[in-house]
Coordinates of C-alpha atoms and ligand atoms in Angstrom, one line a residue:
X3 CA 72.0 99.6 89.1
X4 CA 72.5 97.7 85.7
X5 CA 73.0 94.3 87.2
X6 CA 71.6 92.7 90.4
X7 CA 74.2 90.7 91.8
X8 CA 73.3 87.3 92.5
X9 CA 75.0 83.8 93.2
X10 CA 74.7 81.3 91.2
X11 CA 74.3 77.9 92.7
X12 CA 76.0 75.6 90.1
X13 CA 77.2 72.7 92.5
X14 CA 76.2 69.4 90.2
X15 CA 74.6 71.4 87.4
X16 CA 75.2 71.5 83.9
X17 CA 77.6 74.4 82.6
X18 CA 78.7 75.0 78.8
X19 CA 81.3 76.6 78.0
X20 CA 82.4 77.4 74.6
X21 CA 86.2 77.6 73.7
X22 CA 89.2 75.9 74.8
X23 CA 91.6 78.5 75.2
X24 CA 93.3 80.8 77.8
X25 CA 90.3 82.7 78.8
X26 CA 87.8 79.6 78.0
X27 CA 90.5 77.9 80.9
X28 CA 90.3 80.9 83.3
X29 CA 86.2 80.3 83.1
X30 CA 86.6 76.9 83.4
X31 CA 89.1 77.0 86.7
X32 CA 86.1 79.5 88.4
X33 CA 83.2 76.9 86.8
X34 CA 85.1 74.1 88.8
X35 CA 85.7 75.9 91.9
X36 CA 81.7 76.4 92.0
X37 CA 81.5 72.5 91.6
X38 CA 79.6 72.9 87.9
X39 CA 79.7 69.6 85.9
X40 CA 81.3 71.3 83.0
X41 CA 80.3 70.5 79.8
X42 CA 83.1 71.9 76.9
X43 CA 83.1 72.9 73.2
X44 CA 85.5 73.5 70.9
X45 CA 87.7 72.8 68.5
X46 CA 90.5 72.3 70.8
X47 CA 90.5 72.4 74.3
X48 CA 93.3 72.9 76.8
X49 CA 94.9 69.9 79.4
X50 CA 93.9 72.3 82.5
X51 CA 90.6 71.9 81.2
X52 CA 90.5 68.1 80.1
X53 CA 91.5 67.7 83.8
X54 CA 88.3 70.1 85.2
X55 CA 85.8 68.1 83.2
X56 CA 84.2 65.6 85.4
X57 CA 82.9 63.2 82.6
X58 CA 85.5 62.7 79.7
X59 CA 82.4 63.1 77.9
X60 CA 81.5 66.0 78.0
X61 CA 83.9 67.7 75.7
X62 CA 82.8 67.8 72.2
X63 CA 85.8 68.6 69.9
X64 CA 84.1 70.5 67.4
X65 CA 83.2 73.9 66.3
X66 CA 80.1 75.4 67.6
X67 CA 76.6 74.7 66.0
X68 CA 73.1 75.7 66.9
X69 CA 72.7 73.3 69.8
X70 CA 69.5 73.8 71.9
X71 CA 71.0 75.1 75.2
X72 CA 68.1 75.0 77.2
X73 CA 69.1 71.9 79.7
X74 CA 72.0 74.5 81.1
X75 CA 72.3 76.0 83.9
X76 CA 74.2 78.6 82.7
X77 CA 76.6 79.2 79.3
X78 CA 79.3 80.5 78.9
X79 CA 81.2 81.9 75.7
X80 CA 84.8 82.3 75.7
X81 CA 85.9 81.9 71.9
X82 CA 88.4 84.7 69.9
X83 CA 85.4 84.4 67.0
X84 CA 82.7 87.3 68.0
X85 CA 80.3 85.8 65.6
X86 CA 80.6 82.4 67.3
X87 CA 79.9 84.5 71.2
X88 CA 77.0 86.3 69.4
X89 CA 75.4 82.8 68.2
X90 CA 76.0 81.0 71.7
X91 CA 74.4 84.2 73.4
X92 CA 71.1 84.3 71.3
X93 CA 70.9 80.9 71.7
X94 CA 70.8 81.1 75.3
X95 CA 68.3 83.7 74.9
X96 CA 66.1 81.9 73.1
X97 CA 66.1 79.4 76.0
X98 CA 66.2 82.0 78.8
X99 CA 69.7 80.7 79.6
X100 CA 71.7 82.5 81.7
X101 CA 74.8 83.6 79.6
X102 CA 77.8 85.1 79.6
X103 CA 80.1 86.0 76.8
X104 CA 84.1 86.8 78.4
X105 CA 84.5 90.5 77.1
X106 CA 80.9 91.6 75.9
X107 CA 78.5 92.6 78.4
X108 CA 75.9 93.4 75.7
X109 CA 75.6 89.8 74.6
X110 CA 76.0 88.8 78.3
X111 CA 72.6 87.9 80.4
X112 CA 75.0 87.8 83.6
X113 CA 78.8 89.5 84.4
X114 CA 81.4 87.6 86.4
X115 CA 82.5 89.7 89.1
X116 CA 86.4 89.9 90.4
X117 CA 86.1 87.7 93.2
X118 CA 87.6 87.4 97.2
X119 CA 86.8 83.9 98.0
X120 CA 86.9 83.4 101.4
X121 CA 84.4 80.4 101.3
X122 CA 82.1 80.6 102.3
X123 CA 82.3 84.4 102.7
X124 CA 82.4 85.6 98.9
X125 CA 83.0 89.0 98.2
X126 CA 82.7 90.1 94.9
X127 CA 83.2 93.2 93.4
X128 CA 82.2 94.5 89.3
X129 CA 82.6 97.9 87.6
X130 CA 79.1 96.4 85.4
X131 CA 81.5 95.4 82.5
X132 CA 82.9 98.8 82.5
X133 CA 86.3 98.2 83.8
X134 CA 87.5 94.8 84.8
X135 CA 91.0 96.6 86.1
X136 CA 89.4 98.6 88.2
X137 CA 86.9 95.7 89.5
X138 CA 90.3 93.8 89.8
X139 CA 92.1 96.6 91.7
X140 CA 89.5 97.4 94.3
X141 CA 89.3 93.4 94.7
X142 CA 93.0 93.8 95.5
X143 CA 92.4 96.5 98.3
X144 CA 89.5 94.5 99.9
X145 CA 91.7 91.0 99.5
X146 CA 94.3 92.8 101.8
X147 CA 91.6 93.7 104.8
X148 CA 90.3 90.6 105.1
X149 CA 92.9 87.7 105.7
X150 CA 91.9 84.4 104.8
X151 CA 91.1 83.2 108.2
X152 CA 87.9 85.3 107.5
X153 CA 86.3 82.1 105.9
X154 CA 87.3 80.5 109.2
X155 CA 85.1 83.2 110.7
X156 CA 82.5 83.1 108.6
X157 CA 82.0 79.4 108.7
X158 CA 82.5 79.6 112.6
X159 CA 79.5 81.8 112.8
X160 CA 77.5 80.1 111.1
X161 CA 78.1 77.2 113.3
X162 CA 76.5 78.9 116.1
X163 CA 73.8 80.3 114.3
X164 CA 71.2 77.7 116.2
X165 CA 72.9 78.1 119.9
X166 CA 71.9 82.1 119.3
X167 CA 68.6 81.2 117.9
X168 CA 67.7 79.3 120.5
X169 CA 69.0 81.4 123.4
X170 CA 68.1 84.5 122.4
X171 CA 64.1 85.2 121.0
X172 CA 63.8 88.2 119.2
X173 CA 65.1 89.4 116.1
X174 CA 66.5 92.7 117.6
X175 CA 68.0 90.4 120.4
X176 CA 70.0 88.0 117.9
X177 CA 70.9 90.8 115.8
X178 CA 72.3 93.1 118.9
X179 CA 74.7 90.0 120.0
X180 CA 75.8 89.6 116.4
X181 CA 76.6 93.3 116.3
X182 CA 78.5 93.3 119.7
X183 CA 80.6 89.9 119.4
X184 CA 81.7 91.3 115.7
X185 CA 82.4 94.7 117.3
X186 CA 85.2 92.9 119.4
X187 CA 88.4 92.8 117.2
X188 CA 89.6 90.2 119.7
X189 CA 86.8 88.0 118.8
X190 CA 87.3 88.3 115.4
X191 CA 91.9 88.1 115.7
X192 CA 91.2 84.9 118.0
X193 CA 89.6 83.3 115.0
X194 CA 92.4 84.3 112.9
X195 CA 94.8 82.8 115.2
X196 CA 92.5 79.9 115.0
X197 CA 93.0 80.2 119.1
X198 CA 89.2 78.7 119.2
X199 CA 89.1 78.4 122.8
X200 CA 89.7 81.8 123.5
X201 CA 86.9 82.9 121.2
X202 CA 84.5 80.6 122.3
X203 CA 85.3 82.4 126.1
X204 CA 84.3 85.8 124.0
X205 CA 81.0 84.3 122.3
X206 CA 80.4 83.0 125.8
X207 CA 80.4 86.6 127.5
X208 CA 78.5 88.1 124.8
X209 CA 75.7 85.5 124.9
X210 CA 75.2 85.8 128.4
X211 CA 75.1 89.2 128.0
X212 CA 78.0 90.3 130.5
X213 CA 79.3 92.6 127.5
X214 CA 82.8 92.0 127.1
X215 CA 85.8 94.5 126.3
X216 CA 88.7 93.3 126.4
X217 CA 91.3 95.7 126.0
X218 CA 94.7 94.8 123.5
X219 CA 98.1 96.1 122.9
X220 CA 99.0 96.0 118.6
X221 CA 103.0 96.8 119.0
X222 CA 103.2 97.7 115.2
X223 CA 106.3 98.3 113.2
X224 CA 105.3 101.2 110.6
X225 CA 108.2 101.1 108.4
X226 CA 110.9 103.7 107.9
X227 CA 108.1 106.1 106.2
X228 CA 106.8 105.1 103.0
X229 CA 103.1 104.3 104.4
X230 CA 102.8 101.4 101.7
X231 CA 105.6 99.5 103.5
X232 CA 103.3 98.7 106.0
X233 CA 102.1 94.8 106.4
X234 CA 98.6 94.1 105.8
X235 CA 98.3 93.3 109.4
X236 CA 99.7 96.4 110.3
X237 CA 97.0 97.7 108.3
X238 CA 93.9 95.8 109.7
X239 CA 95.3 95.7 113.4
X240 CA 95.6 99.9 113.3
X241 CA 91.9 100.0 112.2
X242 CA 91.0 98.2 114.7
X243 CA 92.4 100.5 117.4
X244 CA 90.8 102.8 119.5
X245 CA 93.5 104.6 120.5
X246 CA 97.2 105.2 118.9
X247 CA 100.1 105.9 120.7
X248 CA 103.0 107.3 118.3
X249 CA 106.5 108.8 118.0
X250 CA 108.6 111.0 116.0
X251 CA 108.8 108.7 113.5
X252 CA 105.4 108.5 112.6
X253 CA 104.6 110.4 109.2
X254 CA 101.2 111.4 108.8
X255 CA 100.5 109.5 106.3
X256 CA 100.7 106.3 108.6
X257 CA 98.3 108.0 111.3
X258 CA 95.8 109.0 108.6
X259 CA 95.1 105.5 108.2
X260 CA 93.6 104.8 111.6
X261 CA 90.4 105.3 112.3
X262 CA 89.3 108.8 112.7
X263 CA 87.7 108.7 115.9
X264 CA 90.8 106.5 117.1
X265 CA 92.1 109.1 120.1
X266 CA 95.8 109.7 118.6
X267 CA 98.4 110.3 121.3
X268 CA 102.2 111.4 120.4
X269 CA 104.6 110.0 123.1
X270 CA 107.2 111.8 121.2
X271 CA 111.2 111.0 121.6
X272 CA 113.5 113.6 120.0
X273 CA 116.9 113.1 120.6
X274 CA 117.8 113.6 124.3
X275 CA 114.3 115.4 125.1
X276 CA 112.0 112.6 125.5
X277 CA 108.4 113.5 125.4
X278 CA 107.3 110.8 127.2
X279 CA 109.4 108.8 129.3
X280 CA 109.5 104.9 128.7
X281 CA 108.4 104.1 132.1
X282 CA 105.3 106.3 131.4
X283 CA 104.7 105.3 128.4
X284 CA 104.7 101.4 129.2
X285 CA 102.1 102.2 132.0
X286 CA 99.8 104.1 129.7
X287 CA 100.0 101.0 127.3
X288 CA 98.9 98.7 130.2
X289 CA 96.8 101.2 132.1
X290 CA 95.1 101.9 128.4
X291 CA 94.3 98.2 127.5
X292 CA 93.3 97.2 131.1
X293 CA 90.0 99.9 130.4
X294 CA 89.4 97.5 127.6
X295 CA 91.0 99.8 124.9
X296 CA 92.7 98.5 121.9
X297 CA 95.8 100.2 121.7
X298 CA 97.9 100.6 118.7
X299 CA 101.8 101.3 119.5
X300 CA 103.1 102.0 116.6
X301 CA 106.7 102.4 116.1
X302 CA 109.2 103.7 113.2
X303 CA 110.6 100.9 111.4
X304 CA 111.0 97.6 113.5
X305 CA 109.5 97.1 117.1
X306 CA 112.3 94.5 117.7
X307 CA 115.4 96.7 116.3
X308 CA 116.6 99.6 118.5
X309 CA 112.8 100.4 119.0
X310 CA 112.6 99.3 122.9
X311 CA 110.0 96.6 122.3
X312 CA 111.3 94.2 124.2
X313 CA 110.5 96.6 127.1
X314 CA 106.9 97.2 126.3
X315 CA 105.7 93.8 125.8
X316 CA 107.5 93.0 128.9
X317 CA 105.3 95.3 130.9
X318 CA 102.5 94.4 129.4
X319 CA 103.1 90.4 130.2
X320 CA 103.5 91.4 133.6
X321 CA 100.4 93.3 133.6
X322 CA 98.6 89.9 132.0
X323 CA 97.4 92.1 128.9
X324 CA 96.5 90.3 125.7
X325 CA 98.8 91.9 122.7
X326 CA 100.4 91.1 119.7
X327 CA 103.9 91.7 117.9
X328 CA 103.9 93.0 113.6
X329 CA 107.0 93.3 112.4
X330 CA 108.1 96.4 110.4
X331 CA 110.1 97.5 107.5
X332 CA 113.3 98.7 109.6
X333 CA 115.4 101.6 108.2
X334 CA 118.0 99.6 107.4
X335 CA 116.2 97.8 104.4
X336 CA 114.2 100.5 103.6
X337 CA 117.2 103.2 103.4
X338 CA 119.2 100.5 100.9
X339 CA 116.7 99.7 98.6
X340 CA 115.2 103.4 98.2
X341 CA 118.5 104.5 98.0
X342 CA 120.1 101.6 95.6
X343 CA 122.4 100.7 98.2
X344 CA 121.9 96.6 98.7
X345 CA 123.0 95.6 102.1
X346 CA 124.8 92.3 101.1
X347 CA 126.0 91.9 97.2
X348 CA 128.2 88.9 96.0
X349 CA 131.0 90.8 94.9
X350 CA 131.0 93.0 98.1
X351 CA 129.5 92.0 101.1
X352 CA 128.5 88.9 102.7
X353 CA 127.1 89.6 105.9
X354 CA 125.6 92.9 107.2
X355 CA 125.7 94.2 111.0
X356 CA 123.0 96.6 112.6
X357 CA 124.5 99.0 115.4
X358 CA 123.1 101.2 117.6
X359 CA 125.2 105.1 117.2
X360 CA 123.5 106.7 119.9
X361 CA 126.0 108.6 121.9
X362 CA 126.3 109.0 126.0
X363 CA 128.2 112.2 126.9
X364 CA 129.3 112.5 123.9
X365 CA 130.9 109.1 124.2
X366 CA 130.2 105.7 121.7
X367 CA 131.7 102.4 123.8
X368 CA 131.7 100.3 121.1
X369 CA 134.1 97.3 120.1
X370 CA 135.4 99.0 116.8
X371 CA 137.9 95.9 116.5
X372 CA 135.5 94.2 115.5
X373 CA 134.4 96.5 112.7
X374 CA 137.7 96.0 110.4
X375 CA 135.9 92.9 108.0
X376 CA 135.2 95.1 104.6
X377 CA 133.0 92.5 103.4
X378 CA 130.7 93.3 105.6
X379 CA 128.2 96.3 105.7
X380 CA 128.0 98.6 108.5
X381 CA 124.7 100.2 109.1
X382 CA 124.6 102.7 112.2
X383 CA 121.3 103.7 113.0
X384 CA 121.0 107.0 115.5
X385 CA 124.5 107.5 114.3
X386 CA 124.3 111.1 113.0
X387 CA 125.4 113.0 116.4
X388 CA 128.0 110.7 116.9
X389 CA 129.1 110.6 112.9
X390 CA 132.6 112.3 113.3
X391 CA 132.9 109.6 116.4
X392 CA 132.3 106.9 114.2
X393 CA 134.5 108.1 111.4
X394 CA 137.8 108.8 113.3
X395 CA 137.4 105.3 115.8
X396 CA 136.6 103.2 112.5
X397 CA 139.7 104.5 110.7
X398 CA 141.7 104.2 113.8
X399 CA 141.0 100.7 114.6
X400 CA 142.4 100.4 110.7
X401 CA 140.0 100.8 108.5
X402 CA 140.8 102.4 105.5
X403 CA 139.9 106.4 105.1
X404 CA 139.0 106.0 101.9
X405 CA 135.9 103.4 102.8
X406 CA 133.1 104.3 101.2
X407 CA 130.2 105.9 103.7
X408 CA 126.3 107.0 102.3
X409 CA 124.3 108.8 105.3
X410 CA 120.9 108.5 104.3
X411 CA 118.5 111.3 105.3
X412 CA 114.6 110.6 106.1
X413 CA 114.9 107.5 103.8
X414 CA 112.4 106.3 101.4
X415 CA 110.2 109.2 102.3
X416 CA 109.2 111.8 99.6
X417 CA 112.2 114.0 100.6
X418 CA 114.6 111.4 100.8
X419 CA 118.5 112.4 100.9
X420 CA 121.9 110.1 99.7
X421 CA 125.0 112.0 100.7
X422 CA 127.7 110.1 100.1
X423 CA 131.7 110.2 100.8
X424 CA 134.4 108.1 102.5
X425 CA 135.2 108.1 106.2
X426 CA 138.0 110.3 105.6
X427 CA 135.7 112.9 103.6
X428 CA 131.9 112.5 105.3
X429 CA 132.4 114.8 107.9
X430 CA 132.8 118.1 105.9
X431 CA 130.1 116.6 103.3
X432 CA 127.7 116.6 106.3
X433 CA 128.2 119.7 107.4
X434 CA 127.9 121.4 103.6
X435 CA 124.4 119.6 103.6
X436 CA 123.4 119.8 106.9
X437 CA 121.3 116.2 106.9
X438 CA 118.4 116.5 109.6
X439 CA 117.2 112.9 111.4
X440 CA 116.3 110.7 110.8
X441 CA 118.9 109.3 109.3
X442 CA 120.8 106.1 108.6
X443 CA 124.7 105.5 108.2
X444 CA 125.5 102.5 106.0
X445 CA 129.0 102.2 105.2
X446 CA 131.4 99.5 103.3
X447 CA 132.1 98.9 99.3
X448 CA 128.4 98.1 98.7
X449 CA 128.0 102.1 99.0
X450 CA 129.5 102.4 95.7
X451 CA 126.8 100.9 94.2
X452 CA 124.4 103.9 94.8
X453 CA 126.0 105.8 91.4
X454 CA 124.9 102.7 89.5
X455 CA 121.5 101.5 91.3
X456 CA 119.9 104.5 92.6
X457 CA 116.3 104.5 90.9
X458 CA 113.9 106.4 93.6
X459 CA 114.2 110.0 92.8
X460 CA 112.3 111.8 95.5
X461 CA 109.6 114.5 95.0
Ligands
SAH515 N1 112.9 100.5 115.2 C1 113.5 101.4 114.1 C2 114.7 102.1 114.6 C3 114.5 103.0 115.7 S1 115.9 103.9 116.2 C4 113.7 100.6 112.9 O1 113.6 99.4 112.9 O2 114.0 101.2 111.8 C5 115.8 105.4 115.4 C6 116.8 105.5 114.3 O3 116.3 104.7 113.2 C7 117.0 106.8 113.8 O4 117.9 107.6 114.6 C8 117.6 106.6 112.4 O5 118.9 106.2 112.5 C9 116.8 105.3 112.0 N2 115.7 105.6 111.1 C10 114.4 105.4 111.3 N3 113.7 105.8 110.3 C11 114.6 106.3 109.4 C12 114.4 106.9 108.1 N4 113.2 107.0 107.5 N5 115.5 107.3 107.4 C13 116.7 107.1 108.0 N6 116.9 106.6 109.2 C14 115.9 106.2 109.9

């Protein structure tokens, strides 16, 4: 290990730094955040940090000269002029300072990590000078795990640090109920809520050593199929699970992402051959949580468009079970953007309708009259059976045969499909390519903009 990391408590204490520019600023913002009473010279110095500098007095408008730099707590060297870093960091030296010089680790005494602050949980992550984009990029990953409510949590443990002290004797004890009440995601998701009654009832439990597992439903959208459209709490709410119910939809890429000893279930739904019927599935969600699982539904695209959530949760209400609702990426938006296709477009469309395709009996009752506006996007999701349907009833409620139609086949995934025609042409284009589902219809003048826009070009 080349550097031990430590913190620094600079609250109140003396801090030099040396420059006034852009990067001196950036040290300065980080100096303040840690309370230092910063102490500035340079030539010149910036208004952000005029207005960071506690005492006016404390900026010296002058070039740097061997100053004794013993009576600070730490220096810090941010100047374009590498003699000027090399003579602050002997300096410092000289007076066992801690320094650090922005840029140089081998003049520095101490590195600046990339930092998550989550006051007062810190995390801080460094590459030992080797790579600040790295150190940045992993900061980026963690940043997205932990929410900011984790400062909440961090600060609410802490506040019960004496209660468990006092109630519980030994070490092993305390450290056993830390262990369990972290180990409850709901615990920790109550916090985030800030729902502070209902995690003082879970601190409760696991003080008086009742154990306490209380199962969860996570009804997650998942995005059309690009993993990286999930949300972060999709994310962190899918690691959390112990079990993961999922459909067709689901790419592997999504699943690989829950935890692997998370018990994966598929509850299916091709196209008339449902794997699991709804009913079931709705009682394996309750009767799942109600043994004190957390359960992760996760569902293609939106739970709240055309994906049946509404019946889940309703179940699950009934049953009294705890969940929560994370809204997706629905095909809709993710078919028009991978596929340069923008849903709404000053010069073509001002509103945009979602419809369900899905035919009964080879039947679609839908009210195509009011279908005729063409500045407005159509977008027909589960509409490939029914395509030909759609076409014909569209053009003979009067729209034109020559409106422009794109079906979009297993959108922004790496084998994503455009095939575009009009209503009059799509059918024969779809059966010369043969599009498998999913797939997405969107139809109206916007279409044409695919020619012009398209920029994903899949593997
Ligand atoms: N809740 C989902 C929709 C479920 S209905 C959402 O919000 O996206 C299933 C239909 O969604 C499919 O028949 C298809 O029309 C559409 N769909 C889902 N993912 C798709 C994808 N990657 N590409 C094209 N269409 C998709």
């Amino acid at each position: 290990m080349d550097y031990l990391p430590v913190g620094l408590k600079l609250s109140n204490q003396p801090v030099l730094l040396v420059g006034g520019g852009i990067v001196a600023t950036r040290k300065a913002r980080l100096l303040a955040r840690a309370g230092a009473d910063l102490h500035v010279l340079a030539p010149q110095v910036s208004d952000e940090i005029r207005g960071l500098v506690l005492d006016p007095n404390h900026i010296q408008l002058s070039p740097w000269d061997d100053r004794p730099l013993g009576e600070y707590a730490a220096v810090v060297a941010a100047t374009p002029d590498q003699e000027v870093n090399a003579a602050v960091s002997r300096g410092a030296k000289a007076s066992m300072t801690p320094v650090n010089v922005v840029d140089d680790p081998s003049l520095c005494t101490f590195i600046i990590p990339a930092i998550i602050d989550r006051n007062p949980l810190i995390i801080s992550v460094s590459s030992s000078g080797c790579s600040p984009v790295l150190a940045r990029r992993i900061r980026s990953d963690i940043e997205t795990r932990y929410p900011e409510g984790y400062g909440e949590l961090a600060r609410y443990l802490g506040s019960r640090r004496d209660e468990v002290s006092a109630s519980l004797g030994s070490e092993n004890e305390r450290r056993y109920f830390w262990e369990t009440l972290l180990g409850e995601s709901e615990f920790i998701n109550h916090v985030l809520h800030s729902n502070i009654a209902a995690a003082n009832d879970v601190f409760q439990a696991c003080l008086s050593g009742d154990g306490y597992s209380r199962g969860a439903v996570y009804l997650i959208g998942a995005g059309p199929g690009d993993p990286e459209l999930m949300t972060f709490k999709a994310l962190r709410l899918l690691q959390q699970a112990d079990v993961v119910l999922y459909d067709r939809l689901i790419g592997d890429g999504i699943l690989e992402m829950a935890r692997r000893d998370a018990d994966k279930i598929y509850v299916g739904k091709e196209r008339s051959q449902h794997s699991m019927p709804q009913s079931e599935i709705n009682e394996n969600l309750a009767a799942l949580a109600k043994s004190g699982k957390r359960v992760a539904r996760l569902k293609g695209g939106d739970p709240f468009i055309f994906g049946r959530g509404g019946e889940e949760i309703e179940g699950l209400l009934a049953a009294g079970i705890d969940f929560e609702v994370v809204p997706g990426v629905t095909a809709a938006s993710g078919a028009a953007c991978y596929a340069g296709i923008p849903l709404t477009h000053r010069d073509h469309a001002q509103s945009v309708r979602f419809i369900t395709g899905h035919t009964k009996n080879h039947r679609l009752d839908l009210p195509w009259n009011q279908f005729l506006n063409e500045h407005e996007t159509l977008v027909f999701y589960m509409g490939l059976a029914g395509l030909g349907i759609i076409a014909k009833e569209l053009v003979s409620a009067g729209r034109d045969p020559n409106t422009p139609i794109a079906i979009v086949e297993k959108a922004t995934r790496g084998d994503q499909r455009v095939i575009a025609g009009t209503l009059s042409t799509i059918v024969k284009r779809a059966e010369e390519d043969s599009p498998a589902a999913p797939t997405l219809l969107i139809i109206g003048s916007v279409v044409t903009l695919h020619s012009s826009l398209r920029w994903f070009e899949p593997a």
